[in-house]
Amino acid sequence: MEFTLSEEQLMIQQAARDFAETELLPEVIERDDEQRFPKEQVQKMSELGFMGMMVSEKYGGSGMDTLSYVLVMEELSKVDASASVIVSVNNSLVCWGLETYGTEEQKQKYLTRLASGEIIGAFCLSEPEAGSDATSQKTTAFDKGDHYVINGTKNWITNGSSAEVYLVIAQTDVDKGHKGINAFILEKGMDGFEIGPKENKLGIRGSDTHSLIFNDVKVPKENRIGEDGFGFKFAMKTLAGGRIGIAAQALGIAAGAYELSKKYSKERKAFGTEIMNHQAIAFKLADMHTKIEAARHLVYKAAWDKDNGNNYDLSGAMAKLYASEVAMETAVEAVQVHGGNGFVKDYHVERLMRDAKITQIYEGTSEIQKIVISRSILKD
Ligand code: CAA
C-alpha cells in the first residue's frame, strides 16, 4: 500500500494546520463558553475552499478527494471541533448528497452557493422519536399535486439556525415504511418553518444545534431529491460518507489531545524531573500514539475506499467506531496527564474531552456502527 501523501494533499493539510493555529485557536475557549458560532471563521474557511471541498469545480467546489477532506477535518478538529462539524455537515451531508443525487436545477440553485460557502446547509433526519431508529420517521410530507406539505419536528440539527438550506427527510406514505420516505430541500424563511430553541450542549458548544418545527410548510415538487421513495436510501448513503468526516473529526480530537499531552509532559516537572520521564506518563503517551495511528489507518482507508469507487459502508463505520472511541479515551487520559491543570479551561484538554463524546453519538452511535459492521461481515 502507498502511505505517502501527494504534494497537493500535504499543502492542503498545512493550510488547514496554519488556519487552525492562527484563526481557530484564538478565542476558542470563549466561543465554547459563550456557545458562540464561529461566523467569521466559517467565512474564512469558505475563502480557503473548505466548505465544498469535494464538490466539482463546475459547481463552485474545490474538486478535491476524500483524503484531502479528511486531512483538513483532522487538522481543524485538533483545535476546534465546533468549527469542524460545520465543515463536515456542509461537505458530507449536504453538498455530497446534492451533487450525487440532485437534479441539474437543484445543483445550480443550491449546490453552487453551498459549495462556495456563500450559504451553509443542514441535514435533518433525527426526530424526538427517531434517532438511531431512523426508519420511524414521524415528520410527514403529503403530496398535493405540484407541491408537498410538510409537518413535524426535527431534533439536534447541526447548523440549525445558521443554515439557509435544509435537507429534510420525511414520510410521504406511512403504509410503505422506509420505502415511503423522501428527502426534500427546504429554505429558511418558508412559511410555517420555525427554528426551535438552541440546545445547551456538553461539547461542540460553538456549533449551533436546534430543533426545527414544520407547520404546513409548502415545498415545491421540484425540491424532492431523487425518485419517489428514495429518501431513506438517500439518508443512509449520505450518512455513510458523513461517518468518514466524523471519524476524521474524532481522529483530530485525539491527535490534538495527544499533542498537548506530549508538550505538557516535556515541560511539567514533578519529583525532580519532567513528567515524561515517569513511566506512568510515558506509557500513557505510548498508548495514545499507537491507538491514534491505528485509528488514522482506518480513517484514511475509508477515504481511500470512497476515492477508489469501493463500497465504504463497512470501512467508514469501522473508522468512526474506532476513531471516536480513541478520541474519548485519549481525551480522558490527556486530562489525567495534565492533572489539576487538565481540569481547567486554559489547557484545552477538558474541552477536547467534552467534544470527543459527541463523536460516539452523532451520525450513528457506536452501537449503530456495530450494527452496520456486523450486518456487513455476516451477510455472506
Ligand atoms: N446504503 C444504501 N441502502 C441502505 C444502506 C446504505 N448504507 N443502509 C440501509 N440501506 C437500505 C437497506 O438496503 C434497506 O433497503 P431494502 O429494504 O430495499 O433492502 C433499507 O435501507 C432499510 O434498511 P434496514 O432494514 O437495514 O433498516 P433498519 O431499520 O434496520 O436501520 C440502520 C438501519 C443502519 C440502523 C439505520 O437506521 C441507521 O443508520 N440509523 C442511524 C441513523 C443515524 O445515523 N442518525 C444520525 C443522524 S444525522 C446527524 O447526526 C447529523 C448531524 O447534524 C451531525
Coordinates of C-alpha atoms and ligand atoms in Angstrom, one line a residue:
M1 CA 0.0 0.0 0.0
E2 CA 1.1 3.6 -0.7
F3 CA 1.3 5.6 2.5
T4 CA 2.8 8.8 1.0
L5 CA 0.6 11.9 0.7
S6 CA 0.7 13.8 -2.6
E7 CA 2.2 17.3 -2.7
E8 CA -1.3 18.7 -3.1
Q9 CA -2.5 16.8 0.0
L10 CA 0.4 18.0 2.0
M11 CA -0.3 21.5 1.0
I12 CA -3.9 21.4 2.0
Q13 CA -3.0 19.7 5.3
Q14 CA -0.6 22.5 6.0
A15 CA -3.1 25.2 5.0
A16 CA -5.6 23.7 7.5
R17 CA -3.0 23.4 10.2
D18 CA -2.0 27.1 9.8
F19 CA -5.6 28.2 9.7
A20 CA -6.4 26.3 12.9
E21 CA -3.5 27.8 14.7
T22 CA -4.0 31.3 13.6
E23 CA -7.7 31.7 13.2
L24 CA -9.4 29.0 15.3
L25 CA -7.2 28.8 18.4
P26 CA -7.6 32.5 19.4
E27 CA -10.9 32.7 21.3
V28 CA -11.8 29.0 21.0
I29 CA -12.3 28.9 24.8
E30 CA -14.5 32.0 24.7
R31 CA -16.6 30.7 21.9
D32 CA -17.1 27.4 23.8
D33 CA -18.0 29.3 26.9
E34 CA -20.5 31.6 25.2
Q35 CA -21.8 29.0 22.7
R36 CA -20.8 31.4 20.0
F37 CA -21.0 30.3 16.4
P38 CA -17.6 30.9 14.6
K39 CA -19.2 33.1 11.9
E40 CA -16.0 34.9 10.8
Q41 CA -14.0 31.7 10.8
V42 CA -16.6 30.0 8.6
Q43 CA -16.3 32.9 6.2
K44 CA -12.5 32.4 6.1
M45 CA -12.9 28.7 5.6
S46 CA -15.1 29.4 2.6
E47 CA -12.4 31.5 1.1
L48 CA -10.0 28.7 1.6
G49 CA -12.4 26.3 -0.2
F50 CA -13.1 24.1 2.9
M51 CA -16.9 24.3 2.7
G52 CA -17.2 22.5 -0.6
M53 CA -14.0 20.5 -0.7
M54 CA -15.2 17.5 -2.7
V55 CA -17.7 19.3 -4.9
S56 CA -16.5 19.6 -8.5
E57 CA -15.3 22.9 -9.7
K58 CA -18.2 23.1 -12.1
Y59 CA -20.5 23.7 -9.1
G60 CA -18.2 26.0 -7.3
G61 CA -16.3 23.5 -5.1
S62 CA -12.6 22.7 -4.7
G63 CA -12.8 19.3 -6.5
M64 CA -10.6 17.6 -4.0
D65 CA -10.6 13.9 -3.0
T66 CA -11.9 12.5 0.3
L67 CA -8.5 12.0 1.7
S68 CA -7.8 15.8 1.4
Y69 CA -11.1 16.4 3.1
V70 CA -10.1 14.0 5.9
L71 CA -6.7 15.8 6.3
V72 CA -8.5 19.1 6.7
M73 CA -11.0 17.7 9.1
E74 CA -8.3 16.2 11.2
E75 CA -6.3 19.5 11.5
L76 CA -9.3 21.7 12.2
S77 CA -10.5 19.2 14.9
K78 CA -7.2 19.2 16.7
V79 CA -8.1 22.8 17.7
D80 CA -11.8 23.4 17.3
A81 CA -14.3 20.6 16.8
S82 CA -17.2 23.1 16.8
A83 CA -15.8 24.6 13.6
S84 CA -15.0 21.2 12.0
V85 CA -18.5 19.8 12.4
I86 CA -19.9 22.8 10.4
V87 CA -17.4 21.9 7.7
S88 CA -18.3 18.2 7.9
V89 CA -22.1 18.6 7.7
N90 CA -21.9 21.1 4.8
N91 CA -19.5 18.9 2.9
S92 CA -20.6 15.3 3.6
L93 CA -24.2 15.6 4.5
V94 CA -25.4 18.4 2.3
C95 CA -23.1 19.1 -0.7
W96 CA -22.3 15.4 -1.4
G97 CA -26.0 14.3 -1.4
L98 CA -27.0 17.2 -3.7
E99 CA -24.1 16.7 -6.1
T100 CA -24.7 12.9 -6.2
Y101 CA -28.5 12.8 -6.4
G102 CA -29.8 16.3 -7.1
T103 CA -31.2 17.5 -10.4
E104 CA -29.2 20.0 -12.5
E105 CA -31.6 22.7 -11.4
Q106 CA -31.2 21.8 -7.7
K107 CA -27.4 21.9 -8.2
Q108 CA -27.5 25.3 -9.9
K109 CA -29.9 26.8 -7.4
Y110 CA -28.4 25.4 -4.2
L111 CA -25.2 23.4 -4.6
T112 CA -23.2 26.2 -6.2
R113 CA -23.9 28.6 -3.2
L114 CA -23.3 25.8 -0.6
A115 CA -20.1 24.7 -2.2
S116 CA -18.6 28.2 -2.2
G117 CA -19.6 28.7 1.4
E118 CA -21.9 31.7 0.5
I119 CA -24.5 29.8 2.5
I120 CA -24.4 26.7 4.7
G121 CA -26.7 23.7 4.9
A122 CA -28.1 21.3 7.5
F123 CA -29.2 17.7 7.3
C124 CA -32.4 16.9 9.1
L125 CA -33.1 13.2 9.9
S126 CA -33.3 12.8 13.7
E127 CA -36.6 13.4 15.5
P128 CA -37.8 13.2 19.1
E129 CA -38.8 9.6 18.4
A130 CA -36.5 8.6 15.6
G131 CA -32.8 9.0 16.4
S132 CA -31.0 5.7 15.9
D133 CA -34.2 4.1 14.6
A134 CA -34.2 6.3 11.6
T135 CA -37.0 4.4 9.6
S136 CA -39.5 5.5 12.3
Q137 CA -39.9 9.0 10.8
K138 CA -42.9 10.9 12.1
T139 CA -42.5 14.0 10.0
T140 CA -44.9 13.8 7.1
A141 CA -44.8 15.2 3.6
F142 CA -48.0 14.7 1.8
D143 CA -48.3 15.0 -2.0
K144 CA -50.6 17.8 -3.0
G145 CA -50.0 17.8 -6.7
D146 CA -47.4 20.4 -7.6
H147 CA -46.1 20.6 -4.0
Y148 CA -45.8 18.7 -0.7
V149 CA -47.0 19.8 2.7
I150 CA -44.6 19.1 5.5
N151 CA -45.5 18.7 9.2
G152 CA -43.4 17.5 12.1
T153 CA -40.3 18.2 14.3
K154 CA -36.6 17.5 13.8
N155 CA -34.1 17.3 16.7
W156 CA -30.5 18.1 17.3
I157 CA -29.9 19.7 13.9
T158 CA -26.3 20.9 13.4
N159 CA -26.2 24.4 11.8
G160 CA -29.9 24.6 12.9
S161 CA -30.2 28.4 12.8
S162 CA -27.1 29.3 10.7
A163 CA -28.1 27.3 7.7
E164 CA -30.1 28.7 4.7
V165 CA -30.8 25.3 3.1
Y166 CA -32.1 22.2 4.9
L167 CA -32.3 18.7 3.6
V168 CA -35.3 17.2 5.3
I169 CA -36.2 13.5 5.5
A170 CA -39.9 12.9 5.8
Q171 CA -42.5 10.1 5.5
T172 CA -44.7 10.5 2.4
D173 CA -46.6 7.2 2.6
V174 CA -46.9 5.9 6.1
D175 CA -48.0 2.4 4.9
K176 CA -44.8 1.9 3.0
G177 CA -42.3 2.1 5.9
H178 CA -38.8 3.1 4.7
K179 CA -39.9 2.8 1.1
G180 CA -42.4 5.7 1.7
I181 CA -39.7 8.1 2.8
N182 CA -38.4 11.1 0.8
A183 CA -35.8 13.8 1.1
F184 CA -36.6 17.5 0.4
I185 CA -34.8 20.7 0.1
L186 CA -36.2 23.4 2.3
E187 CA -35.2 27.0 2.6
K188 CA -35.1 29.1 5.7
G189 CA -38.0 31.5 5.8
M190 CA -40.5 29.2 4.1
D191 CA -44.0 29.8 5.6
G192 CA -44.5 27.5 8.6
F193 CA -40.8 26.7 9.0
E194 CA -39.8 27.6 12.6
I195 CA -36.4 27.3 14.2
G196 CA -36.7 26.0 17.8
P197 CA -34.6 26.9 20.8
K198 CA -30.8 26.3 20.8
E199 CA -29.6 23.3 22.7
N200 CA -27.2 23.9 25.6
K201 CA -24.7 21.2 25.0
L202 CA -21.8 19.4 26.8
G203 CA -19.5 19.8 23.9
I204 CA -19.0 21.3 20.4
R205 CA -20.7 24.3 22.0
G206 CA -19.7 26.7 19.2
S207 CA -21.8 24.9 16.7
D208 CA -25.5 25.8 16.8
T209 CA -27.8 22.8 17.4
H210 CA -31.6 23.4 17.2
S211 CA -34.9 21.6 16.8
L212 CA -36.9 22.6 13.8
I213 CA -40.6 22.7 13.6
F214 CA -42.6 22.4 10.4
N215 CA -46.3 23.5 10.3
D216 CA -47.8 23.0 6.9
V217 CA -44.7 24.0 5.1
K218 CA -45.3 24.0 1.3
V219 CA -42.4 22.6 -0.6
P220 CA -42.4 22.6 -4.4
K221 CA -42.3 19.2 -6.0
E222 CA -39.0 20.0 -7.8
N223 CA -37.4 20.2 -4.3
R224 CA -37.7 16.4 -3.8
I225 CA -34.4 14.7 -4.1
G226 CA -34.3 11.6 -6.3
E227 CA -37.1 9.2 -7.3
D228 CA -40.2 8.9 -5.2
G229 CA -39.4 6.7 -2.1
F230 CA -35.6 7.2 -2.4
G231 CA -35.4 9.3 0.8
F232 CA -34.3 6.6 3.3
K233 CA -31.6 5.3 1.0
F234 CA -30.5 8.8 0.3
A235 CA -30.1 9.3 4.1
M236 CA -28.2 6.1 4.5
K237 CA -25.8 6.7 1.6
T238 CA -25.2 10.3 2.7
L239 CA -24.5 9.2 6.3
A240 CA -22.1 6.5 5.1
G241 CA -19.8 9.3 3.8
G242 CA -20.6 11.6 6.7
R243 CA -19.2 8.9 9.0
I244 CA -15.8 9.3 7.4
G245 CA -15.9 13.0 8.2
I246 CA -16.8 12.4 11.8
A247 CA -14.2 9.7 12.1
A248 CA -11.7 12.3 10.9
Q249 CA -13.0 14.7 13.4
A250 CA -12.6 12.1 16.2
L251 CA -9.1 11.4 14.9
G252 CA -8.3 15.1 15.1
I253 CA -9.6 15.5 18.6
A254 CA -7.5 12.5 19.7
A255 CA -4.4 13.9 18.0
G256 CA -4.9 17.3 19.5
A257 CA -5.3 15.9 23.0
Y258 CA -2.1 13.7 22.5
E259 CA 0.0 16.6 21.1
L260 CA -1.0 18.8 24.1
S261 CA -0.2 16.0 26.5
K262 CA 3.2 15.3 24.9
K263 CA 4.1 19.0 25.1
Y264 CA 2.9 19.3 28.7
S265 CA 4.8 16.2 29.8
K266 CA 8.1 17.7 28.5
E267 CA 7.5 21.0 30.4
R268 CA 5.9 20.0 33.6
K269 CA 8.2 18.8 36.4
A270 CA 7.3 16.5 39.3
F271 CA 9.6 14.6 41.7
G272 CA 12.7 16.4 40.3
T273 CA 12.2 15.7 36.6
E274 CA 9.9 16.3 33.6
I275 CA 6.9 14.1 34.0
M276 CA 7.6 12.4 30.6
N277 CA 10.4 10.7 32.5
H278 CA 7.9 8.9 34.7
Q279 CA 6.9 5.6 33.2
A280 CA 3.3 6.2 34.3
I281 CA 3.1 9.2 31.9
A282 CA 5.4 7.8 29.2
F283 CA 3.2 4.6 28.8
K284 CA 0.1 6.7 28.6
L285 CA 1.7 8.6 25.7
A286 CA 2.8 5.4 24.1
D287 CA -0.8 4.0 24.2
M288 CA -2.2 7.2 22.9
H289 CA 0.2 7.4 20.0
T290 CA -0.4 3.7 19.0
K291 CA -4.2 3.9 19.1
I292 CA -4.2 7.2 17.2
E293 CA -2.0 5.7 14.5
A294 CA -4.4 2.7 14.2
A295 CA -7.4 5.0 14.0
R296 CA -5.6 7.1 11.3
H297 CA -5.1 4.0 9.2
L298 CA -8.8 3.1 9.4
V299 CA -9.9 6.6 8.6
Y300 CA -7.5 7.0 5.6
K301 CA -8.5 3.5 4.4
A302 CA -12.2 4.5 4.4
A303 CA -11.4 7.7 2.5
W304 CA -9.3 5.7 0.1
D305 CA -12.2 3.3 -0.5
K306 CA -14.5 6.2 -1.3
D307 CA -12.0 7.8 -3.6
N308 CA -11.4 4.5 -5.4
G309 CA -15.1 3.7 -6.0
N310 CA -15.2 0.9 -3.4
N311 CA -18.1 0.4 -1.1
Y312 CA -17.3 2.3 2.1
D313 CA -20.2 1.4 4.4
L314 CA -18.1 -1.1 6.3
S315 CA -14.7 0.8 6.3
G316 CA -16.5 4.1 7.2
A317 CA -18.4 2.5 10.1
M318 CA -15.2 0.8 11.4
A319 CA -13.3 4.1 11.1
K320 CA -16.0 6.1 13.0
L321 CA -16.4 3.4 15.7
Y322 CA -12.8 3.1 16.5
A323 CA -11.7 6.7 16.0
S324 CA -14.5 8.0 18.2
E325 CA -13.6 5.6 21.0
V326 CA -9.9 6.5 20.7
A327 CA -10.9 10.2 20.8
M328 CA -12.8 9.7 24.1
E329 CA -10.1 7.5 25.6
T330 CA -7.3 9.8 24.6
A331 CA -9.0 13.0 25.8
V332 CA -9.8 11.4 29.2
E333 CA -6.1 10.4 29.5
A334 CA -5.0 13.8 28.3
V335 CA -6.9 15.4 31.2
Q336 CA -5.2 12.9 33.6
V337 CA -1.7 13.7 32.2
H338 CA -2.4 17.4 32.8
G339 CA -3.6 16.7 36.4
G340 CA -5.2 19.7 38.0
N341 CA -4.4 21.9 35.0
G342 CA -6.3 19.5 32.8
F343 CA -9.5 20.2 34.8
V344 CA -9.4 23.9 34.0
K345 CA -10.3 25.5 30.7
D346 CA -7.0 27.2 29.8
Y347 CA -5.2 24.0 28.9
H348 CA -7.8 22.9 26.3
V349 CA -7.9 19.2 27.1
E350 CA -11.1 19.4 29.1
R351 CA -12.9 20.9 26.1
L352 CA -11.4 18.2 23.8
M353 CA -12.8 15.6 26.3
R354 CA -16.3 17.2 26.2
D355 CA -16.1 17.5 22.4
A356 CA -14.9 13.9 22.0
K357 CA -18.2 12.5 23.4
I358 CA -20.4 13.6 20.6
T359 CA -18.3 11.7 18.0
Q360 CA -19.6 8.4 19.7
I361 CA -23.2 9.6 19.2
Y362 CA -23.9 11.7 16.1
E363 CA -24.1 10.4 12.6
G364 CA -24.8 7.0 14.1
T365 CA -23.9 6.0 17.7
S366 CA -21.1 3.4 18.3
E367 CA -23.9 0.8 18.8
I368 CA -25.3 1.7 15.3
Q369 CA -21.8 1.4 13.8
K370 CA -21.7 -2.1 15.3
I371 CA -25.0 -2.9 13.7
V372 CA -23.7 -1.8 10.3
I373 CA -20.4 -3.6 10.8
S374 CA -21.9 -6.9 12.0
R375 CA -24.5 -6.9 9.2
S376 CA -21.8 -6.3 6.7
I377 CA -19.4 -9.0 7.9
L378 CA -22.2 -11.6 8.5
K379 CA -24.2 -11.2 5.3
D380 CA -22.3 -13.7 3.2
Ligands
CAA1 N1 -26.8 2.3 1.5 C1 -27.9 2.0 0.8 N2 -29.0 1.5 1.3 C2 -29.0 1.2 2.6 C3 -27.9 1.5 3.4 C4 -26.8 2.0 2.8 N3 -25.7 2.3 3.6 N4 -28.3 1.1 4.7 C5 -29.5 0.6 4.6 N5 -30.0 0.7 3.4 C6 -31.3 0.2 2.9 C7 -31.5 -1.3 3.1 O1 -30.9 -2.0 2.0 C8 -33.0 -1.4 3.1 O2 -33.5 -1.3 1.8 P1 -34.3 -2.6 1.1 O3 -35.5 -2.8 2.1 O4 -34.7 -2.1 -0.2 O5 -33.3 -3.7 1.1 C9 -33.4 -0.1 3.8 O6 -32.3 0.9 3.6 C10 -33.7 -0.3 5.3 O7 -32.5 -0.8 5.9 P2 -32.5 -1.7 7.2 O8 -33.6 -2.7 7.1 O9 -31.1 -2.1 7.4 O10 -33.1 -0.6 8.2 P3 -33.0 -0.6 9.8 O11 -34.3 0.0 10.3 O12 -32.6 -1.9 10.3 O13 -31.9 0.5 10.1 C11 -29.7 1.4 10.5 C12 -30.6 0.5 9.6 C13 -28.3 1.2 9.9 C14 -29.8 1.1 11.9 C15 -30.2 2.9 10.3 O14 -31.5 3.1 10.8 C16 -29.2 3.9 10.8 O15 -28.2 4.2 10.2 N6 -29.6 4.5 12.0 C17 -28.7 5.6 12.5 C18 -29.2 6.9 12.0 C19 -28.2 8.0 12.2 O16 -27.0 7.8 11.8 N7 -28.6 9.1 12.6 C20 -27.7 10.2 12.8 C21 -28.5 11.5 12.5 S1 -27.7 12.6 11.4 C22 -26.7 13.6 12.3 O17 -26.3 13.2 13.4 C23 -26.5 14.8 11.6 C24 -25.9 16.0 12.3 O18 -26.5 17.0 12.3 C25 -24.4 15.9 12.7

